[in-house]
Amino acid sequence: MSAALQVSGLVKRFGGLVATNDLSFSLNEGESLGLIGPNGAGKTTVFSQIMGELRQNSGTIELFGKEISALSTPQRIRAGVSRTYQIPRPFGDMSVAENIRVGLMPDDIRRMIFSPPDTERERELALSVGFSEEDLDRTPTELAMGDLRKLEMARTMATAPKVMLLDEVFAGLTTGEIAQISDLIQSMRKDGMTFLIVSHDLPALEPLIDRAIAIERGTMIAEGSFSDVMNDKAVQASYLGGA
Amino acid sequence: MGLRWFHFALWGGLIAGMFLLPQVVSNGTLRTMIFANYLAIFAISWDVLSGRTGYVSFGHPFLIGIGAYTTAILTKRFDIPVEISIPVAVVFTMIAGLLVLLPALRIRGSYFALVTLAFMELLYQLVQVIRPDLTGGTRGMSGIQTLTRGAANGYYLSTALMLAIAVSMWLLMKTRLGTALSAIGMNEESVRGSGLSTTRLKAFAFLTSAMIAGLGGAFYVHYLGSLAPRALFDINFLFTIIVAALLGGTSTIIGPMIGAFFMTFLLEYLRPVLPGAERYFVYGAIALLLYMYQPKGIVELVKRGFKNLSKGRTA
Amino acid sequence: MLQILIQGLLLSGLYALIAMGFTLIFSIGRVLNLAYGAYLMVGGYIYFWVSQSLGMPKLIGVAVAAALGVLMGVLKYRLIVKTLKGDHVAVEISTLILAVVIQAGIVLVFGDSSKILLPIVPGVINVAGASVTFNILIATLISWAILLGLYAFVRLTHTGRAMQAVSMDAKGAAISGIDPDRINLITWGISGALGAIGGVFFASYTQLSPSMWVAPLIISVAVVIVGGIGSILGTLVVAHIVGFLEVIVVATLAPELRGVFTMLLIIGVLITRPQGLFGREEL
Ligand SMILES: Nc1ncnc2c1ncn2[C@@H]1O[C@H](COP(=O)(O)OP(=O)(O)O)[C@@H](O)[C@H]1O
Ligand SMILES: [Mg+2]
């Protein structure tokens, strides 16, 4: 059986800076993997390469056994992988419902025109991330950071991914919102979703993942269970030095 | 927001009103309205591309010009009937639209606006030197076949064309496609990140915009009966189109229409006071102030007015 | 051949002068000031009014034009650019509208017909069979002098270095105690003055007319785009590419095609190398 996501020998250079250094890891279907590392370690850059927003210098990325490096971002999303952004990027002048609508659209102009939006599914997604009925018509300018992150989750879920990459899911959220998003992730895990999660909030991350990998300056420094990784000397040194 | 009965009632009222108008107004006013109709078509065309997707075109006269020149040359130099020349002109304009799409695949914002400006200037210079026997060179062309005779007929034709374009664009933009195009204008990366091929969406917007520009340009030249490169590929003309769309309200259909009529009649009423090009002074100043303080245009002002009214009533 | 060389050098010098003020704004504020061509036009007309209508000394004419240029630059920054807070497209659309307003204002004051400026420095000299007017020769020399002065200003003075800092990284500059607002204001002022002076020479090279602002704007745009984000040296190099291209086309193909290759250059470079030929350089 092939892994849901398999990254091998990934290298990304920005000029002289090696942002991803020979990184390999794999993620089984239904598994949830934590990706940790200090600020600037290269976590977001890994996400961008998996999504095709950045092209790696070398290495391969396989999704369910299929090499996706040659695909465009929309093609990769159709192949079943989707991400949230560290800094939410909503459509500023559109309502919450319309934002989600964009995620739900088929990549087919004829169907965009001739089949109506699935407002029921929009509502369902919005409610599942914790929005209320009244929120559906609000615009992102009226939303707080926590709501923007929820919207980001909902729009990502709307693309019907099999593998979800979550970047700094808990940044800027209140404890109540963290619990809400955690519950959502847990219930999706029960339904078999595969996750790769980046978070600085380690206590909140721990219950959501099966395994963790730690990177520093683009290089993997530890891999294993959450507690193994946290007890690793290199990880402790990098967190003390980096934080 | 879906389709509602009052949408159709409003459109029906507008269409009926516009077609009854020649019964009550003078021929002079009708001629002004013909210009407003064509300007509305051009502004809708600009808005489909620039107002929605945020790819600001400073070269729309380039597209309009391709449409106008193609049909003018085909009918006048080769005696091809308009039933054939106008569709050909539209197709040519759409091909030109693909040419403009090319830079939009790599650049946006200021740079894109400038390339389109360069396209306009390029065509302006080329029509004057390449085959002046066909294009009429610097002097342009006159004696181009006209489609209608008399102000009322010209008005009916331009109104029918404008309303047909407006209603079909309105229906199109009400669909999810319209939402997707507007989303590109707000955040193109997020549209890709939602799994949509922005290249295909942009191509669609460029082709649609070019099609409308080509239709408008072709019918316009067959209304005027003449065509002059300096008047066509002119920053003042471009400015009038953009300002009409901006003032009315971008990303809407009614906005560019309102803007076009507002601007045309403003220019017309200024004529007795300021007979020459100085009119643009007042016109531009009003446009600048309105744009800077209400970039969403007249439609937004009206919406707010209504909101305040209904608030006042419920309170 | 020699004639092309001489004419190319002269025209390029003029173009470098015209483009400089435009480049400056672009490198500091990353905004394209589409009313820049209108500065040139106003500069030319004011010079015409002061020196030819009022009969004042020519130097005063240039000084008044430059002063008005500073005023226009500063006002535009204060009233438009700052109000629209970094929305580039809105600034561009507003400056385009402003250009049309200024054009209409010129028609209102000076009328529609074009006017001939007397040469600022009369006289002709014959170089290798090419007749060269003192006028354009002086324009070129002044252009070089201004460019050198500007280069020295940016490299050597405190304000100049602050401008460099803002151009590279506005936020970083603000953190290190530079007031980007003040720097922007100074830059808009300098740009206005450069534009107005460039306009005086450009007008004496062609003629004054209410639509004269489009051509120099396009040239400035070409220089910025082809050169990449405005470096003074890049500006100089590309002004020569554009100038020579034009002179060669006029001499070997047809005078009417003079602008065509400039346009093709803009389109070609933007499509293939959006970052410009020389990339993002410092000022
Ligand atoms: N587009 C880019 N160009 C140059 N350097 C970049 C770019 N994106 C990220 N970097 C650099 O790569 C490193 C890793 O960044 P990032 O992946 O955002 O880290 P993290 O998400 O772990 O905080 C940082 O040093 C950052 O400055
Ligand atoms: Mg990050």
Short mmCIF file of C-alpha atoms in Angstrom, two decimals, chain A:
data_model
loop_
_atom_site.label_atom_id
_atom_site.label_comp_id
_atom_site.label_asym_id
_atom_site.label_seq_id
_atom_site.Cartn_x
_atom_site.Cartn_y
_atom_site.Cartn_z
CA MET A 1 0.00 0.00 0.00
CA SER A 2 1.38 3.39 -0.93
CA ALA A 3 1.43 6.30 1.49
CA ALA A 4 -1.10 9.12 1.27
CA LEU A 5 1.73 11.62 1.01
CA GLN A 6 5.35 10.76 0.45
CA VAL A 7 8.02 13.45 0.29
CA SER A 8 11.52 12.31 -0.66
CA GLY A 9 14.79 14.23 -0.78
CA LEU A 10 13.08 17.60 -1.01
CA VAL A 11 15.48 20.54 -1.48
CA LYS A 12 14.52 24.21 -1.84
CA ARG A 13 17.03 27.02 -2.06
CA PHE A 14 16.35 30.77 -1.93
CA GLY A 15 19.59 32.16 -3.29
CA GLY A 16 22.16 31.07 -0.72
CA LEU A 17 19.58 30.08 1.87
CA VAL A 18 18.65 26.40 2.01
CA ALA A 19 15.03 26.54 3.17
CA THR A 20 14.39 22.80 2.75
CA ASN A 21 17.35 20.50 3.06
CA ASP A 22 16.98 16.93 1.79
CA LEU A 23 13.71 16.43 3.63
CA SER A 24 11.93 13.08 3.48
CA PHE A 25 8.86 11.92 5.33
CA SER A 26 5.71 10.00 4.64
CA LEU A 27 2.19 10.10 5.85
CA ASN A 28 -0.16 7.09 5.82
CA GLU A 29 -3.80 7.38 5.00
CA GLY A 30 -5.79 8.46 8.05
CA GLU A 31 -2.66 9.43 9.91
CA SER A 32 -2.01 12.82 11.49
CA LEU A 33 1.53 14.15 11.53
CA GLY A 34 2.78 17.21 13.42
CA LEU A 35 5.46 19.36 11.81
CA ILE A 36 7.27 21.47 14.37
CA GLY A 37 10.25 23.76 14.38
CA PRO A 38 11.18 27.29 15.38
CA ASN A 39 10.20 30.36 13.37
CA GLY A 40 11.87 30.38 9.98
CA ALA A 41 12.63 26.66 10.11
CA GLY A 42 11.00 26.18 6.74
CA LYS A 43 7.62 24.67 7.64
CA THR A 44 5.52 26.95 5.45
CA THR A 45 7.99 26.47 2.61
CA VAL A 46 7.38 22.70 2.75
CA PHE A 47 3.63 23.29 2.47
CA SER A 48 4.12 25.61 -0.50
CA GLN A 49 6.16 22.98 -2.31
CA ILE A 50 3.61 20.25 -1.67
CA MET A 51 0.92 22.55 -3.08
CA GLY A 52 3.04 23.61 -6.07
CA GLU A 53 3.07 27.27 -5.11
CA LEU A 54 6.84 26.96 -4.94
CA ARG A 55 8.85 24.59 -7.10
CA GLN A 56 11.42 22.45 -5.29
CA ASN A 57 14.99 22.39 -6.61
CA SER A 58 15.05 18.62 -6.31
CA GLY A 59 13.20 15.77 -4.69
CA THR A 60 9.83 14.17 -5.30
CA ILE A 61 6.34 14.57 -3.88
CA GLU A 62 3.93 11.67 -4.25
CA LEU A 63 0.24 11.74 -3.46
CA PHE A 64 -1.31 8.27 -3.14
CA GLY A 65 1.60 6.89 -5.11
CA LYS A 66 1.39 9.42 -7.91
CA GLU A 67 4.19 11.93 -8.48
CA ILE A 68 2.55 15.39 -8.47
CA SER A 69 5.57 17.67 -8.96
CA ALA A 70 4.59 18.48 -12.52
CA LEU A 71 1.01 19.45 -11.63
CA SER A 72 -0.31 22.96 -11.10
CA THR A 73 -1.80 23.97 -7.76
CA PRO A 74 -5.43 23.50 -8.88
CA GLN A 75 -4.55 20.09 -10.31
CA ARG A 76 -2.96 19.04 -7.02
CA ILE A 77 -6.05 20.19 -5.17
CA ARG A 78 -8.16 18.06 -7.45
CA ALA A 79 -5.78 15.18 -6.77
CA GLY A 80 -6.79 15.50 -3.11
CA VAL A 81 -4.44 17.75 -1.15
CA SER A 82 -5.34 21.17 0.20
CA ARG A 83 -3.88 23.64 2.68
CA THR A 84 -4.72 26.53 4.97
CA TYR A 85 -2.52 29.60 5.16
CA GLN A 86 -0.70 30.91 8.19
CA ILE A 87 -2.05 34.35 7.36
CA PRO A 88 -5.68 33.87 6.31
CA ARG A 89 -6.36 35.15 2.80
CA PRO A 90 -10.10 35.55 2.45
CA PHE A 91 -11.93 37.31 -0.38
CA GLY A 92 -12.41 40.66 1.29
CA ASP A 93 -15.65 41.88 -0.28
CA MET A 94 -17.50 38.58 -0.20
CA SER A 95 -19.69 37.07 2.47
CA VAL A 96 -18.63 34.01 4.44
CA ALA A 97 -20.99 31.91 2.33
CA GLU A 98 -19.49 33.21 -0.93
CA ASN A 99 -15.96 32.61 0.31
CA ILE A 100 -16.85 28.99 0.92
CA ARG A 101 -18.64 28.89 -2.44
CA VAL A 102 -15.35 29.56 -4.23
CA GLY A 103 -13.84 26.51 -2.53
CA LEU A 104 -16.83 24.38 -3.55
CA MET A 105 -16.75 25.34 -7.22
CA PRO A 106 -15.85 22.75 -9.83
CA ASP A 107 -12.89 23.79 -11.97
CA ASP A 108 -15.11 23.84 -15.02
CA ILE A 109 -16.49 27.07 -16.42
CA ARG A 110 -19.55 25.46 -17.98
CA ARG A 111 -20.66 23.97 -14.68
CA MET A 112 -19.89 27.22 -12.85
CA ILE A 113 -22.37 28.93 -15.16
CA PHE A 114 -25.10 26.36 -15.54
CA SER A 115 -25.33 24.65 -12.19
CA PRO A 116 -26.41 26.69 -9.18
CA PRO A 117 -24.36 27.02 -5.99
CA ASP A 118 -24.91 24.41 -3.33
CA THR A 119 -26.02 26.78 -0.58
CA GLU A 120 -26.95 23.89 1.70
CA ARG A 121 -23.38 22.54 1.62
CA GLU A 122 -22.01 26.07 2.15
CA ARG A 123 -24.12 26.39 5.26
CA GLU A 124 -23.14 22.94 6.48
CA LEU A 125 -19.42 23.71 6.13
CA ALA A 126 -19.78 27.09 7.82
CA LEU A 127 -21.64 25.59 10.75
CA SER A 128 -19.22 22.70 11.07
CA VAL A 129 -16.28 25.06 11.70
CA GLY A 130 -18.33 26.94 14.28
CA PHE A 131 -19.99 29.80 12.43
CA SER A 132 -23.55 30.73 13.31
CA GLU A 133 -26.40 31.26 10.83
CA GLU A 134 -26.02 35.04 11.03
CA ASP A 135 -22.32 34.81 10.22
CA LEU A 136 -23.07 33.51 6.72
CA ASP A 137 -23.76 36.98 5.37
CA ARG A 138 -20.94 38.77 7.15
CA THR A 139 -17.82 39.87 5.28
CA PRO A 140 -14.24 39.12 6.38
CA THR A 141 -13.68 42.76 7.37
CA GLU A 142 -16.22 42.25 10.14
CA LEU A 143 -14.57 39.05 11.38
CA ALA A 144 -12.01 38.56 14.14
CA MET A 145 -8.82 36.52 13.65
CA GLY A 146 -10.43 33.39 15.04
CA ASP A 147 -13.29 33.63 12.57
CA LEU A 148 -10.90 34.20 9.69
CA ARG A 149 -9.08 31.01 10.58
CA LYS A 150 -12.36 29.13 10.71
CA LEU A 151 -13.25 30.53 7.32
CA GLU A 152 -9.87 29.40 6.01
CA MET A 153 -10.60 25.90 7.33
CA ALA A 154 -14.06 25.87 5.78
CA ARG A 155 -12.84 27.00 2.37
CA THR A 156 -10.10 24.38 2.45
CA MET A 157 -12.54 21.65 3.49
CA ALA A 158 -14.80 22.76 0.65
CA THR A 159 -12.26 21.55 -1.90
CA ALA A 160 -12.94 18.01 -0.60
CA PRO A 161 -9.34 17.10 0.22
CA LYS A 162 -8.15 13.68 1.31
CA VAL A 163 -5.00 15.18 2.80
CA MET A 164 -5.15 18.50 4.65
CA LEU A 165 -2.17 20.68 5.48
CA LEU A 166 -2.87 23.10 8.33
CA ASP A 167 -0.43 25.98 8.84
CA GLU A 168 -0.37 27.53 12.33
CA VAL A 169 -4.00 26.55 12.95
CA PHE A 170 -4.15 27.99 16.45
CA ALA A 171 -2.31 31.29 16.02
CA GLY A 172 -4.40 34.20 17.27
CA LEU A 173 -7.23 32.06 18.62
CA THR A 174 -8.85 32.20 22.06
CA THR A 175 -8.89 29.04 24.22
CA GLY A 176 -12.53 28.53 23.36
CA GLU A 177 -11.79 28.71 19.64
CA ILE A 178 -8.81 26.38 20.02
CA ALA A 179 -11.09 23.80 21.64
CA GLN A 180 -13.62 24.24 18.85
CA ILE A 181 -11.09 23.77 16.04
CA SER A 182 -9.50 20.84 17.92
CA ASP A 183 -12.88 19.12 18.15
CA LEU A 184 -13.39 19.67 14.46
CA ILE A 185 -10.01 18.14 13.61
CA GLN A 186 -10.67 15.20 15.91
CA SER A 187 -13.99 14.44 14.30
CA MET A 188 -12.44 14.65 10.84
CA ARG A 189 -9.69 12.28 11.97
CA LYS A 190 -12.38 9.81 13.01
CA ASP A 191 -13.80 10.08 9.52
CA GLY A 192 -10.42 9.11 8.10
CA MET A 193 -8.92 12.46 7.06
CA THR A 194 -5.14 12.61 6.76
CA PHE A 195 -3.46 15.64 8.34
CA LEU A 196 -0.14 17.42 8.34
CA ILE A 197 -0.31 20.09 11.05
CA VAL A 198 2.02 22.96 11.88
CA SER A 199 1.48 24.67 15.22
CA HIS A 200 3.43 26.57 17.79
CA ASP A 201 0.88 25.70 20.44
CA LEU A 202 2.40 22.33 21.35
CA PRO A 203 -0.04 21.41 24.17
CA ALA A 204 -2.93 21.95 21.75
CA LEU A 205 -1.12 20.06 18.99
CA GLU A 206 -0.23 16.97 21.00
CA PRO A 207 -3.67 15.29 21.17
CA LEU A 208 -4.27 15.91 17.45
CA ILE A 209 -1.31 13.97 16.05
CA ASP A 210 -0.10 10.41 15.87
CA ARG A 211 3.52 11.28 15.20
CA ALA A 212 5.72 14.36 14.86
CA ILE A 213 8.76 15.49 12.96
CA ALA A 214 10.91 18.44 13.93
CA ILE A 215 12.90 20.53 11.47
CA GLU A 216 15.43 23.25 11.94
CA ARG A 217 16.84 25.35 9.13
CA GLY A 218 15.18 23.07 6.64
CA THR A 219 16.74 19.89 8.01
CA MET A 220 14.90 17.17 9.88
CA ILE A 221 16.33 16.84 13.39
CA ALA A 222 13.93 14.40 15.03
CA GLU A 223 11.12 12.03 14.17
CA GLY A 224 8.87 9.81 16.27
CA SER A 225 6.11 10.04 18.83
CA PHE A 226 5.32 13.48 20.17
CA SER A 227 7.06 12.83 23.49
CA ASP A 228 10.13 11.30 21.80
CA VAL A 229 10.48 14.36 19.62
CA MET A 230 9.98 16.76 22.50
CA ASN A 231 12.60 14.97 24.59
CA ASP A 232 15.12 14.99 21.78
CA LYS A 233 18.24 16.99 22.68
CA ALA A 234 18.51 18.71 19.32
CA VAL A 235 14.87 19.78 19.46
CA GLN A 236 15.23 21.17 22.95
CA ALA A 237 18.37 23.04 21.94
CA SER A 238 16.71 24.46 18.85
CA TYR A 239 13.65 25.61 20.79
CA LEU A 240 15.72 27.19 23.54
CA GLY A 241 17.97 28.86 20.99
CA GLY A 242 15.25 29.72 18.51
CA ALA A 243 12.43 30.93 20.72
#
